[in-house]
CSV table of C-alpha atoms and ligand atoms in Angstrom, one decimal:
chain,number,residue,atom,x,y,z
A,1,UNK,CA,149.5,94.8,88.5
A,2,UNK,CA,150.1,98.5,89.0
A,3,UNK,CA,148.0,99.5,85.7
A,4,UNK,CA,145.4,97.4,87.3
A,5,UNK,CA,144.9,99.7,90.3
A,6,UNK,CA,145.2,103.2,88.2
A,7,UNK,CA,142.2,101.5,86.7
A,8,UNK,CA,140.0,100.5,89.9
A,9,UNK,CA,140.5,104.4,90.7
A,10,UNK,CA,140.5,106.1,88.0
A,11,UNK,CA,138.0,104.3,85.5
A,12,UNK,CA,134.3,103.8,86.4
A,13,UNK,CA,132.8,101.0,84.8
A,14,UNK,CA,128.9,99.9,85.6
A,15,UNK,CA,128.9,96.0,87.5
A,16,UNK,CA,126.7,93.7,88.5
A,17,UNK,CA,124.7,94.7,92.3
A,18,UNK,CA,125.9,91.1,93.0
A,19,UNK,CA,129.3,92.0,92.6
A,20,UNK,CA,129.7,94.8,94.8
A,21,UNK,CA,126.3,94.2,97.1
A,22,UNK,CA,126.5,92.0,101.1
A,23,UNK,CA,125.0,88.5,100.5
A,24,UNK,CA,122.6,90.1,103.5
A,25,UNK,CA,121.8,92.6,100.6
A,26,UNK,CA,120.7,90.4,98.2
A,27,UNK,CA,119.1,88.2,100.7
A,28,UNK,CA,117.0,91.7,101.8
A,29,UNK,CA,116.4,92.4,97.9
A,30,UNK,CA,114.8,89.1,97.2
A,31,UNK,CA,112.4,89.3,100.4
A,32,UNK,CA,111.3,92.7,99.4
A,33,UNK,CA,109.9,91.6,96.0
A,34,UNK,CA,108.0,89.2,97.6
A,35,UNK,CA,105.4,92.3,99.2
A,36,UNK,CA,106.1,94.0,96.0
A,37,UNK,CA,105.0,90.6,94.3
A,38,UNK,CA,101.7,91.0,95.4
A,39,UNK,CA,101.8,95.4,95.6
A,40,UNK,CA,101.4,94.7,92.1
A,41,UNK,CA,98.9,91.6,91.8
A,42,UNK,CA,96.6,94.3,93.6
A,43,UNK,CA,96.3,96.9,91.7
A,44,UNK,CA,96.5,97.0,88.0
A,45,UNK,CA,94.9,100.1,87.6
A,46,UNK,CA,95.7,103.9,89.1
A,47,UNK,CA,92.6,103.3,91.5
A,48,UNK,CA,93.5,100.0,92.6
A,49,UNK,CA,97.3,100.8,93.5
A,50,UNK,CA,95.9,104.4,95.5
A,51,UNK,CA,93.8,101.3,97.4
A,52,UNK,CA,96.5,99.5,97.8
A,53,UNK,CA,98.7,102.5,99.2
A,54,UNK,CA,96.5,104.0,101.7
A,55,UNK,CA,96.1,99.7,103.1
A,56,UNK,CA,100.5,100.6,103.3
A,57,UNK,CA,100.2,104.1,105.1
A,58,UNK,CA,97.7,103.5,107.0
A,59,UNK,CA,99.3,100.3,108.4
A,60,UNK,CA,102.4,102.7,109.4
A,61,UNK,CA,99.9,105.3,111.2
A,62,UNK,CA,99.4,107.9,107.8
A,63,UNK,CA,95.8,109.9,108.2
A,64,UNK,CA,93.5,110.9,105.5
A,65,UNK,CA,94.0,114.5,105.1
A,66,UNK,CA,92.2,117.2,103.0
A,67,UNK,CA,92.7,120.5,101.9
A,68,UNK,CA,91.8,123.2,104.3
A,69,UNK,CA,92.8,120.5,106.9
A,70,UNK,CA,95.0,122.1,109.2
A,71,UNK,CA,99.0,120.5,109.2
A,72,UNK,CA,101.4,120.4,112.0
A,73,UNK,CA,105.0,119.4,112.9
A,74,UNK,CA,105.0,115.7,113.4
A,75,UNK,CA,102.2,114.8,110.9
A,76,UNK,CA,101.7,112.2,108.4
A,77,UNK,CA,98.8,112.6,106.2
A,78,UNK,CA,98.4,111.2,103.1
A,79,UNK,CA,95.8,112.9,100.4
A,80,UNK,CA,93.8,110.8,97.8
A,81,UNK,CA,92.4,113.0,94.9
A,82,UNK,CA,89.8,111.4,93.3
A,83,UNK,CA,90.9,107.9,94.2
A,84,UNK,CA,93.2,107.5,90.7
A,85,UNK,CA,96.4,109.9,91.9
A,86,UNK,CA,97.7,109.9,95.9
A,87,UNK,CA,100.0,112.3,98.1
A,88,UNK,CA,101.1,110.8,101.0
A,89,UNK,CA,104.0,113.4,102.6
A,90,UNK,CA,105.6,112.5,106.7
A,91,UNK,CA,106.0,115.9,108.3
A,92,UNK,CA,109.5,116.6,109.0
A,93,UNK,CA,110.6,118.6,112.4
A,94,UNK,CA,112.8,121.1,110.3
A,95,UNK,CA,111.7,124.7,108.8
A,96,UNK,CA,109.5,123.8,105.7
A,97,UNK,CA,111.2,126.9,104.2
A,98,UNK,CA,114.1,124.0,103.3
A,99,UNK,CA,112.4,122.2,101.4
A,100,UNK,CA,110.2,118.5,101.0
A,101,UNK,CA,111.8,115.9,99.1
A,102,UNK,CA,109.9,114.6,96.7
A,103,UNK,CA,109.6,111.5,94.7
A,104,UNK,CA,107.0,110.9,92.2
A,105,UNK,CA,106.2,108.3,90.4
A,106,UNK,CA,103.3,106.4,88.2
A,107,UNK,CA,100.5,104.5,88.9
A,108,UNK,CA,98.8,104.6,85.1
A,109,UNK,CA,100.1,102.0,83.1
A,110,UNK,CA,99.5,101.2,79.7
A,111,UNK,CA,96.0,99.2,78.8
A,112,UNK,CA,93.2,99.1,76.9
A,113,UNK,CA,89.7,100.5,78.2
A,114,UNK,CA,86.3,99.5,76.3
A,115,UNK,CA,84.6,103.1,75.3
A,116,UNK,CA,80.8,103.9,76.9
A,117,UNK,CA,79.4,102.0,74.3
A,118,UNK,CA,80.7,98.6,74.1
A,119,UNK,CA,78.6,96.3,73.9
A,120,UNK,CA,78.0,94.7,70.7
A,121,UNK,CA,77.7,91.1,68.8
A,122,UNK,CA,79.2,90.3,66.1
A,123,UNK,CA,79.2,86.3,63.8
A,124,UNK,CA,77.2,84.7,66.5
A,125,UNK,CA,79.9,86.2,69.6
A,126,UNK,CA,79.5,89.5,72.1
A,127,UNK,CA,82.7,91.6,72.3
A,128,UNK,CA,83.3,94.9,73.8
A,129,UNK,CA,84.6,98.0,71.5
A,130,UNK,CA,87.8,99.4,72.6
A,131,UNK,CA,90.6,102.7,73.1
A,132,UNK,CA,93.8,101.9,73.8
A,133,UNK,CA,95.2,104.2,76.9
A,134,UNK,CA,99.0,104.3,75.8
A,135,UNK,CA,101.4,103.4,74.3
A,136,UNK,CA,101.3,99.8,73.2
A,137,UNK,CA,102.3,97.2,70.4
A,138,UNK,CA,99.0,96.8,69.6
A,139,UNK,CA,99.9,92.7,68.5
A,140,UNK,CA,101.0,91.9,71.9
A,141,UNK,CA,97.0,92.3,73.0
A,142,UNK,CA,96.4,90.0,71.5
A,143,UNK,CA,95.2,85.4,72.6
A,144,UNK,CA,96.2,86.6,75.4
A,145,UNK,CA,94.5,85.8,79.0
A,146,UNK,CA,92.9,89.7,80.0
A,147,UNK,CA,90.8,90.7,83.3
A,148,UNK,CA,88.7,93.5,83.3
A,149,UNK,CA,89.0,96.3,85.5
A,150,UNK,CA,87.1,99.4,87.3
A,151,UNK,CA,85.0,101.1,88.2
A,152,UNK,CA,80.6,101.4,86.7
A,153,UNK,CA,79.0,105.0,88.5
A,154,UNK,CA,75.8,105.5,89.2
A,155,UNK,CA,73.1,107.5,88.2
A,156,UNK,CA,71.8,107.9,92.0
A,157,UNK,CA,75.8,107.6,93.3
A,158,UNK,CA,76.8,104.3,94.0
A,159,UNK,CA,79.7,103.2,92.7
A,160,UNK,CA,80.0,99.6,92.0
A,161,UNK,CA,83.5,98.2,91.5
A,162,UNK,CA,84.9,95.3,89.1
A,163,UNK,CA,88.2,92.5,89.5
A,164,UNK,CA,87.0,90.2,86.8
A,165,UNK,CA,89.6,87.7,85.8
A,166,UNK,CA,91.8,87.4,88.7
A,167,UNK,CA,90.6,84.7,90.8
A,168,UNK,CA,91.2,81.4,89.1
A,169,UNK,CA,87.6,80.5,89.4
A,170,UNK,CA,87.0,84.3,87.4
A,171,UNK,CA,86.3,84.6,84.1
A,172,UNK,CA,88.5,85.8,81.6
A,173,UNK,CA,88.9,87.6,78.8
A,174,UNK,CA,90.5,87.5,75.4
A,175,UNK,CA,91.1,89.7,71.8
A,176,UNK,CA,90.8,88.0,68.8
A,177,UNK,CA,93.8,86.5,66.2
A,178,UNK,CA,93.8,85.3,63.0
A,179,UNK,CA,95.6,81.7,62.2
A,180,UNK,CA,99.2,82.0,60.8
A,181,UNK,CA,96.8,79.5,57.8
A,182,UNK,CA,95.7,82.2,57.0
A,183,UNK,CA,97.9,85.3,57.9
A,184,UNK,CA,99.8,86.0,55.0
A,185,UNK,CA,98.4,88.4,53.9
A,186,UNK,CA,98.7,90.5,57.4
A,187,UNK,CA,102.0,88.7,57.8
A,188,UNK,CA,103.8,90.7,55.9
A,189,UNK,CA,102.7,94.2,57.1
A,190,UNK,CA,104.3,96.1,59.4
A,191,UNK,CA,104.3,95.3,63.4
A,192,UNK,CA,101.9,98.6,64.5
A,193,UNK,CA,99.8,98.3,61.1
A,194,UNK,CA,99.3,94.2,61.6
A,195,UNK,CA,96.2,94.3,64.2
A,196,UNK,CA,94.3,97.8,64.3
A,197,UNK,CA,93.1,99.8,67.1
A,198,UNK,CA,89.7,98.7,66.1
A,199,UNK,CA,90.2,95.9,65.7
A,200,UNK,CA,91.3,95.0,70.2
A,201,UNK,CA,87.5,93.6,70.6
A,202,UNK,CA,87.5,91.6,73.8
A,203,UNK,CA,85.8,88.8,73.1
A,204,UNK,CA,83.1,88.4,75.7
A,205,UNK,CA,80.6,86.3,75.2
A,206,UNK,CA,78.8,84.1,72.5
A,207,UNK,CA,74.9,81.6,74.7
A,208,UNK,CA,72.6,83.2,73.2
A,209,UNK,CA,69.2,84.5,75.4
A,210,UNK,CA,66.9,82.4,73.2
A,211,UNK,CA,63.9,84.5,73.8
A,212,UNK,CA,64.9,86.7,71.5
A,213,UNK,CA,65.8,86.8,68.0
A,214,UNK,CA,67.4,90.1,67.3
A,215,UNK,CA,70.6,90.5,69.3
A,216,UNK,CA,70.5,87.0,71.9
A,217,UNK,CA,74.6,87.0,72.7
A,218,UNK,CA,74.9,90.7,73.3
A,219,UNK,CA,71.3,90.4,75.5
A,220,UNK,CA,72.6,87.6,77.5
A,221,UNK,CA,75.9,89.7,78.1
A,222,UNK,CA,73.7,92.8,79.4
A,223,UNK,CA,71.5,90.2,81.7
A,224,UNK,CA,73.9,88.5,83.4
A,225,UNK,CA,75.8,92.2,84.4
A,226,UNK,CA,72.3,93.0,85.2
A,227,UNK,CA,71.7,89.8,87.3
A,228,UNK,CA,75.9,90.3,88.4
A,229,UNK,CA,76.2,94.3,89.3
A,230,UNK,CA,71.8,95.7,88.6
A,231,UNK,CA,73.5,96.8,85.4
A,232,UNK,CA,71.7,98.0,82.4
A,233,UNK,CA,73.1,99.3,79.3
A,234,UNK,CA,73.3,102.9,80.2
A,235,UNK,CA,75.6,102.6,82.6
A,236,UNK,CA,78.3,101.4,80.2
A,237,UNK,CA,78.3,105.6,79.8
A,238,UNK,CA,79.5,106.6,83.4
A,239,UNK,CA,82.1,103.9,83.6
A,240,UNK,CA,85.5,103.6,83.3
A,241,UNK,CA,86.8,99.6,82.8
A,242,UNK,CA,89.4,98.6,82.2
A,243,UNK,CA,91.1,95.7,79.7
A,244,UNK,CA,93.7,94.4,81.9
A,245,UNK,CA,96.3,91.2,81.3
A,246,UNK,CA,95.0,88.7,83.9
A,247,UNK,CA,99.3,86.8,84.7
A,248,UNK,CA,100.2,87.4,87.9
A,249,UNK,CA,103.9,88.6,89.4
A,250,UNK,CA,106.5,85.4,88.2
A,251,UNK,CA,110.0,85.0,89.1
A,252,UNK,CA,111.7,84.5,86.4
A,253,UNK,CA,114.8,82.5,85.3
A,254,UNK,CA,116.3,79.0,87.5
A,255,UNK,CA,117.9,81.7,90.3
A,256,UNK,CA,114.6,83.4,90.4
A,257,UNK,CA,115.9,87.2,89.8
A,258,UNK,CA,113.9,89.0,88.4
A,259,UNK,CA,109.9,89.8,88.1
A,260,UNK,CA,107.9,89.3,85.1
A,261,UNK,CA,105.1,91.2,85.7
A,262,UNK,CA,102.2,93.8,83.9
A,263,UNK,CA,102.7,97.4,85.1
A,264,UNK,CA,105.9,97.2,86.6
A,265,UNK,CA,105.8,100.8,84.9
A,266,UNK,CA,105.9,102.6,86.9
A,267,UNK,CA,105.2,100.8,90.0
A,268,UNK,CA,108.7,99.5,89.8
A,269,UNK,CA,108.8,102.9,91.5
A,270,UNK,CA,106.3,103.6,93.0
A,271,UNK,CA,105.8,101.3,95.6
A,272,UNK,CA,109.8,102.0,96.7
A,273,UNK,CA,109.1,105.0,96.7
A,274,UNK,CA,106.1,105.1,99.3
A,275,UNK,CA,107.5,101.9,101.0
A,276,UNK,CA,111.2,104.3,102.0
A,277,UNK,CA,108.7,107.4,102.4
A,278,UNK,CA,106.4,105.1,104.9
A,279,UNK,CA,109.7,103.7,106.4
A,280,UNK,CA,112.4,106.1,106.4
A,281,UNK,CA,112.0,107.8,110.2
A,282,UNK,CA,115.3,109.3,110.9
A,283,UNK,CA,114.1,111.7,108.4
A,284,UNK,CA,114.4,116.3,109.8
A,285,UNK,CA,112.8,117.5,106.0
A,286,UNK,CA,108.9,117.3,105.3
A,287,UNK,CA,109.1,113.9,102.7
A,288,UNK,CA,106.0,113.9,100.6
A,289,UNK,CA,105.7,110.7,97.7
A,290,UNK,CA,103.3,111.5,94.9
A,291,UNK,CA,102.1,108.8,92.8
A,292,UNK,CA,100.1,109.9,89.5
A,293,UNK,CA,97.3,109.2,86.9
A,294,UNK,CA,98.4,109.7,83.7
A,295,UNK,CA,101.4,109.9,82.8
A,296,UNK,CA,101.5,107.7,79.9
A,297,UNK,CA,98.8,110.0,78.2
A,298,UNK,CA,100.7,113.5,78.9
A,299,UNK,CA,100.0,113.7,82.4
A,300,UNK,CA,97.5,116.4,81.7
A,301,UNK,CA,93.7,116.0,83.5
A,302,UNK,CA,93.3,117.0,87.6
A,303,UNK,CA,95.4,113.6,88.7
A,304,UNK,CA,98.2,113.8,85.8
A,305,UNK,CA,101.7,115.7,87.0
A,306,UNK,CA,100.4,119.0,85.4
A,307,UNK,CA,97.4,119.9,87.2
A,308,UNK,CA,98.4,122.4,89.8
A,309,UNK,CA,97.4,120.4,92.9
A,310,UNK,CA,101.0,120.1,94.4
A,311,UNK,CA,101.4,123.3,94.2
A,312,UNK,CA,97.8,123.4,96.6
A,313,UNK,CA,99.6,120.8,98.8
A,314,UNK,CA,103.1,122.8,99.0
A,315,UNK,CA,100.6,125.6,99.3
A,316,UNK,CA,98.5,124.8,102.8
A,317,UNK,CA,102.1,122.9,103.4
A,318,UNK,CA,103.3,127.0,103.9
A,319,UNK,CA,100.2,128.5,105.4
A,320,UNK,CA,100.1,125.8,108.2
A,321,UNK,CA,103.9,126.1,108.6
A,322,UNK,CA,104.7,129.3,108.8
A,323,UNK,CA,106.9,128.5,105.1
A,324,UNK,CA,106.3,130.4,102.7
A,325,UNK,CA,105.6,128.6,98.8
A,326,UNK,CA,107.9,130.3,96.4
A,327,UNK,CA,111.2,130.1,99.3
A,328,UNK,CA,109.7,125.8,100.3
A,329,UNK,CA,109.4,125.4,96.3
A,330,UNK,CA,113.1,126.8,95.3
A,331,UNK,CA,114.7,124.5,98.5
A,332,UNK,CA,113.7,121.4,97.6
A,333,UNK,CA,114.2,118.4,96.0
A,334,UNK,CA,112.4,115.7,93.6
A,335,UNK,CA,113.4,112.1,92.5
A,336,UNK,CA,110.7,111.6,89.1
A,337,UNK,CA,110.8,107.9,89.4
A,338,UNK,CA,109.7,106.7,86.5
A,339,UNK,CA,111.3,103.3,84.8
A,340,UNK,CA,114.2,103.0,81.6
A,341,UNK,CA,114.4,101.2,79.3
A,342,UNK,CA,116.9,98.5,79.9
A,343,UNK,CA,119.9,96.8,77.7
A,344,UNK,CA,118.6,94.1,76.2
A,345,UNK,CA,120.6,92.0,73.3
A,346,UNK,CA,118.4,90.9,71.1
A,347,UNK,CA,117.6,94.5,69.9
A,348,UNK,CA,120.8,95.9,70.9
A,349,UNK,CA,121.1,97.9,67.8
A,350,UNK,CA,117.9,100.8,69.2
A,351,UNK,CA,120.4,100.6,72.1
A,352,UNK,CA,124.2,102.8,72.3
A,353,UNK,CA,125.1,100.1,75.7
A,354,UNK,CA,127.7,102.7,77.2
A,355,UNK,CA,125.0,104.9,77.7
A,356,UNK,CA,122.2,102.0,78.6
A,357,UNK,CA,121.5,100.8,81.7
A,358,UNK,CA,122.5,97.3,82.1
A,359,UNK,CA,120.0,95.2,83.9
A,360,UNK,CA,120.9,94.2,87.2
A,361,UNK,CA,123.9,97.0,88.0
A,362,UNK,CA,121.5,98.8,90.3
A,363,UNK,CA,118.8,102.2,89.5
A,364,UNK,CA,119.3,104.3,87.3
A,365,UNK,CA,119.5,108.3,87.2
A,366,UNK,CA,118.5,109.6,83.5
A,367,UNK,CA,120.1,113.6,83.6
A,368,UNK,CA,117.2,114.2,80.4
A,369,UNK,CA,115.3,112.0,78.7
A,370,UNK,CA,113.5,114.3,75.4
A,371,UNK,CA,113.8,113.1,71.8
A,372,UNK,CA,115.7,114.2,69.0
A,373,UNK,CA,118.5,117.1,70.8
A,374,UNK,CA,117.2,116.8,73.3
A,375,UNK,CA,113.5,118.2,73.7
A,376,UNK,CA,110.7,118.4,75.9
A,377,UNK,CA,112.6,117.4,78.4
A,378,UNK,CA,113.9,118.2,82.3
A,379,UNK,CA,118.2,118.8,82.4
A,380,UNK,CA,118.8,117.5,85.7
A,381,UNK,CA,121.2,120.3,87.2
A,382,UNK,CA,125.0,119.1,87.9
A,383,UNK,CA,124.9,120.4,91.1
A,384,UNK,CA,122.2,118.2,92.2
A,385,UNK,CA,123.1,114.8,90.5
A,386,UNK,CA,126.9,116.1,92.5
A,387,UNK,CA,125.0,116.4,95.7
A,388,UNK,CA,123.1,112.4,94.4
A,389,UNK,CA,126.0,111.5,94.1
A,390,UNK,CA,127.5,111.9,98.0
A,391,UNK,CA,124.5,110.5,99.4
A,392,UNK,CA,124.2,107.7,97.7
A,393,UNK,CA,127.5,107.1,98.4
A,394,UNK,CA,127.1,107.2,102.2
A,395,UNK,CA,125.0,104.5,102.0
A,396,UNK,CA,126.2,102.7,99.9
A,397,UNK,CA,123.6,102.7,96.9
A,398,UNK,CA,124.6,100.9,94.2
A,399,UNK,CA,123.3,103.4,90.9
A,400,UNK,CA,124.1,103.6,87.6
A,401,UNK,CA,123.3,106.9,85.0
A,402,UNK,CA,121.7,106.5,81.4
A,403,UNK,CA,119.5,108.0,78.9
A,404,UNK,CA,116.8,105.7,76.6
A,405,UNK,CA,118.2,104.0,73.6
A,406,UNK,CA,121.1,105.4,71.0
A,407,UNK,CA,120.3,109.3,70.0
A,408,UNK,CA,117.4,109.8,67.2
A,409,UNK,CA,116.5,106.2,67.3
A,410,UNK,CA,113.3,107.4,69.4
A,411,UNK,CA,113.1,108.7,73.0
A,412,UNK,CA,109.6,109.5,75.8
A,413,UNK,CA,108.9,112.4,78.7
A,414,UNK,CA,108.7,111.0,82.6
A,415,UNK,CA,107.3,113.5,84.8
A,416,UNK,CA,109.9,115.0,85.2
A,417,UNK,CA,109.4,118.7,83.3
A,418,UNK,CA,105.8,119.6,85.2
A,419,UNK,CA,108.1,119.2,88.6
A,420,UNK,CA,110.9,121.3,87.6
A,421,UNK,CA,108.5,123.7,86.3
A,422,UNK,CA,108.2,124.8,89.6
A,423,UNK,CA,112.0,126.4,90.5
A,424,UNK,CA,112.4,122.3,91.4
A,425,UNK,CA,115.3,120.6,91.9
A,426,UNK,CA,114.4,118.1,89.8
A,427,UNK,CA,116.1,114.7,88.2
A,428,UNK,CA,115.1,110.8,86.5
A,429,UNK,CA,116.0,107.8,88.5
A,430,UNK,CA,114.6,104.1,88.0
A,431,UNK,CA,114.4,100.6,87.7
A,432,UNK,CA,115.3,99.3,84.3
A,433,UNK,CA,112.6,97.9,82.8
A,434,UNK,CA,113.0,94.9,79.4
A,435,UNK,CA,110.6,94.8,77.0
A,436,UNK,CA,108.6,98.3,78.7
A,437,UNK,CA,105.0,97.8,78.2
A,438,UNK,CA,104.5,94.6,76.9
A,439,UNK,CA,101.8,92.9,79.0
A,440,UNK,CA,104.7,91.1,79.9
A,441,UNK,CA,107.7,92.9,81.6
A,442,UNK,CA,110.8,91.7,83.3
A,443,UNK,CA,112.5,94.0,86.1
A,444,UNK,CA,115.6,92.8,88.4
A,445,UNK,CA,115.0,92.1,92.3
A,446,UNK,CA,118.1,93.9,92.8
A,447,UNK,CA,117.2,97.3,90.5
A,448,UNK,CA,114.0,97.2,92.8
A,449,UNK,CA,115.6,97.0,95.8
A,450,UNK,CA,118.2,99.7,94.9
A,451,UNK,CA,115.8,101.8,94.0
A,452,UNK,CA,114.9,101.4,97.5
A,453,UNK,CA,117.6,102.1,99.1
A,454,UNK,CA,118.1,105.2,96.2
A,455,UNK,CA,115.1,107.0,98.3
A,456,UNK,CA,115.7,105.6,101.5
A,457,UNK,CA,119.0,107.7,101.4
A,458,UNK,CA,117.1,110.6,99.8
A,459,UNK,CA,114.6,110.8,102.1
A,460,UNK,CA,116.8,110.8,104.7
A,461,UNK,CA,119.8,113.5,104.4
B,1,MN,MN1,107.3,105.5,82.9
B,2,MN,MN1,105.3,103.5,80.5
């Protein structure tokens, strides 16, 4: 008995949130998950995530900010960067030089993009050529229902929204795979080579246009696209069309404790980062939630976290509120909100169990990411983690510390290093994911809710 007491006092063990939390917390987690599923289904691309996030922000009284606008204490604003990247900020009463509480999550997800000259016909079938986006395992994307999302920007300035495959009455799209009867040779390939990038062709039709002999299936598809959107083949040149899984977010398990969906990485962090900011009414600091694009391909581009837009916005806050940009950054704190890999007993050999994120054990803090001896990573200061432990304890948030996979088994990066390089205290926090980057990923509802509660505490203190 004395031994048990001593271990309770001295030992640290990860425990299921279900064992630690009150029923009230668990119930709240279940209802929070319902809204999250709706957000997921409305936000399969970064463009759709920006739209869905703006709609949420406007419900809470946030209004659009344009660079150069005046900013005052008490303002609740969002900055829409090209429809693909969003900054949402609430200007607190406290002196801006005391820093900003920043969360940064990404709203792009691995998928398959169309090439600029996509449409062709072969073997009596019409296809789109593609170039995949982000780290996908190609074999997972064949023989599964797919939807087409994106925009076609016309030379006359009009932008056409495309969203086909989400309604039950919509057609869907498909990538052919080989039948097992003829797949013996393919089956002997390593997984990564079984399906190649140039085989990820999207099946879009097989009905010919009978009045023409050449490319008649292709012509028929063009005819239908012209009828529906008024476009011609050259309009693909200025389009961004993305192929994503057609599946909707669903509960998983008899106990409905998990959610299966496309794109948890990283909407499972973007959604709590945003909703916690919108709902944090008791914060004195200025708070900011950044929803970034292009994380899955290295955070480049104008909407990625390597863009200097974050500095432009901090500089504008400084100029309008009588602050000093360098001082603001030095006193700011950031949660780089991105997912971690949940320990998977089916693939236990790539995990080091003591330092892996365990499903349903709470939100995960990751001190460093990177690979091969902590290369290419932010590494959060012990002092910053100590401060975080203090505020999470105040609100009784259930969290765990973890790193992604065994040493030298691989690794990965997040936006953390692109924020900390501005002299901002930064740490990765997020939700453990099963089958990360698969067309259908799995998370635990209580982990999602603890991410939300962690971010509420972060904005507040
Ligand atoms: Mn991510
Ligand atoms: Mn990712």
